[in-house]
Amino acid sequence: MRKKIAFIAAGLDTLYMQQLVKVIAEKTASLNYDLIIITHFVNFYNGTPYIEGEEKIYSLTEKITPDGAIIAGSSFLHTELVEKTEKILLKLNIPTVALDYESSISPNIVQDNRKSFALITEHFITEHGMNKILCLTGPEGNIHSEQRVCGYRDAFEKYGIQFDENMVVYGDFWIDAPKKLALDIAEGRIPFPQAVVCGNDYMAFQLCISLAEAGIKVPEDIAVGGYDGNPDIQHFSVSPTTVSGGYTRTGAESVMVLHGMIAGEKCSTDNLPEPCIHTGTSCGCRCDGILQSLRAENQFNIRQKNTMFMCSDYSSVMNSVRTMDDWTLGILSHMYHLDNLEGLSIYLYGDSQTEEKDSSRSVQCIFRYEGQYISSGDVIPVNQIFPEISNPAVYLCTPLHYQEHSSGFCVRRSTYDSFSFEPYYGEFCQVISDALERLRQRTEEADRKQANTGNIYFSRFQALRDRIYEEPQLEWNADEQAGEAGISVSHFRHLYKSFFSSGFNADVISARLALARRLLKTTDISVNETAQRCGYDDASYFMKLFKKQFGITALAYRKR
């Protein structure tokens, strides 16, 4: 039986990570492994129930028992989750490789930032005759930051230029450091350099913008270089001259090292990608026009797909499903949004429907598509959900959850050379999960209705709840509703909770935020107007409530 490698990573909505996945998928397929990717959608950590529900997908690592694993630890903003996952794999004696971060548990495969950063520094020395070059790197003491500084120093020493440690500026690998650096240069706190080589392309891109805002021309006054060859920003009008190939080479190396740990075989490194310079507009060289055009075309296609998804009726159709047949039909009629799809399966955790209570390590397949819909319902062990097919495959596993409660997961299958991850795939899966939760609640309500048919208040409360979800923007007040029912507020709240297993205020908030999500995805009205249409006069309160409930800001949700 073909062996399987798990790739555990976050941030797959970026082209950077998708390019890394494709290299890893190609290498695993060449060694006759299936690749199982385990990831979640909202890549930051703030301890909210929504994020906790997202991150429970990584418990799947323990259940599928892969033959080996690669953890892209640097892709996670929640670093404790990385260590926790590593320890699970260690306990199970599963060979594991730590990709591009320092681990005290697993072998580390870190890209050679030193050699690659020397390349970008040498470009300004040899091609532009510069020697007053400033280095903007990441946090001091960080292995990636210090490797870049070493490469910068190596280039200076190679060409006999005096190294000045005062020309090294430590930053954050993000946009705040280049903003500050541009201001410091413009206001004379840092001497005017001929060029700045930055620790990554995001820093370089932001530095170009911030220098321009300060009246400093790029590249005429100061030339700028980036690092990583990040495809997510190379299509912009200011494209940094950069070094690419390093992270993809490291991805391929991680598979080779893991294969050696699994099979005891050593792989050749002859055909691995080598780091190379790609010129952009930020240094004064001629831009790589063909590459720029291809990336611009790719971004255009992504925007077109996003627009098609946002303008579709997928969310509204799934919001109105009343039976599992409706739910299935809703997914099938909108699968055209998913590119290069070989198969899609949806699994729920056992009879309990919750991962926390599952002890049998079994799942129920409630949806299966393999070129056509295949009715399922079978309960199978989790480690048997990846059937062997004729050629190596890539399986993408993503979470299904409602707040912190994990109900199951989606498994999307593709070939190693056709992996896709649309920017809206997280929304596609979340709509599936939300619809399942509504069906579950509707079933419970039907059971409660039958149990409460003798209660004189139930029909009144049911009608009230329907009105809340139909018009959540209205002013809903428990005191007023209790008065209309002729009972005390405390008795009103008690009855409401006993009928629906959800409090009155909680239902009002849930209904309003459900409306907010629809407005954010299907209209272009501002967040302030969205808040007002959902019944919140205080937009800041609405934004805090939205982030607390979903673990992401309303604006970020719209862009996701």
Short mmCIF file of C-alpha atoms in Angstrom, two decimals, residues 57 145-146 170 178 186 206 251 272 286 310 399 403 407 429 435 470 483 512 530 533 535 547 550 557:
data_model
loop_
_atom_site.label_atom_id
_atom_site.label_comp_id
_atom_site.label_asym_id
_atom_site.label_seq_id
_atom_site.Cartn_x
_atom_site.Cartn_y
_atom_site.Cartn_z
CA ILE A 57 -8.26 20.12 12.73
CA SER A 145 17.48 37.48 10.55
CA GLU A 146 21.04 36.65 11.48
CA TYR A 170 16.78 44.96 12.80
CA PRO A 178 10.27 49.73 6.70
CA ALA A 186 13.84 61.21 5.44
CA GLN A 206 6.45 48.79 1.88
CA GLY A 251 10.51 22.34 0.58
CA LEU A 272 16.65 20.98 -6.88
CA ARG A 286 14.87 46.23 -16.52
CA MET A 310 -19.20 36.63 -4.24
CA PRO A 399 -11.97 21.96 9.48
CA GLN A 403 -17.46 28.21 17.16
CA SER A 407 -18.01 18.57 13.95
CA CYS A 429 -16.32 25.22 3.81
CA ALA A 435 -25.72 24.92 7.25
CA GLU A 470 -36.08 37.35 9.78
CA GLY A 483 -44.56 42.00 29.02
CA ARG A 512 -27.49 39.97 13.54
CA THR A 530 -23.27 47.15 7.76
CA ARG A 533 -28.25 47.60 8.95
CA GLY A 535 -29.13 46.98 14.38
CA LYS A 547 -14.08 39.82 15.94
CA PHE A 550 -15.46 34.89 14.48
CA TYR A 557 -13.65 38.75 6.66
#
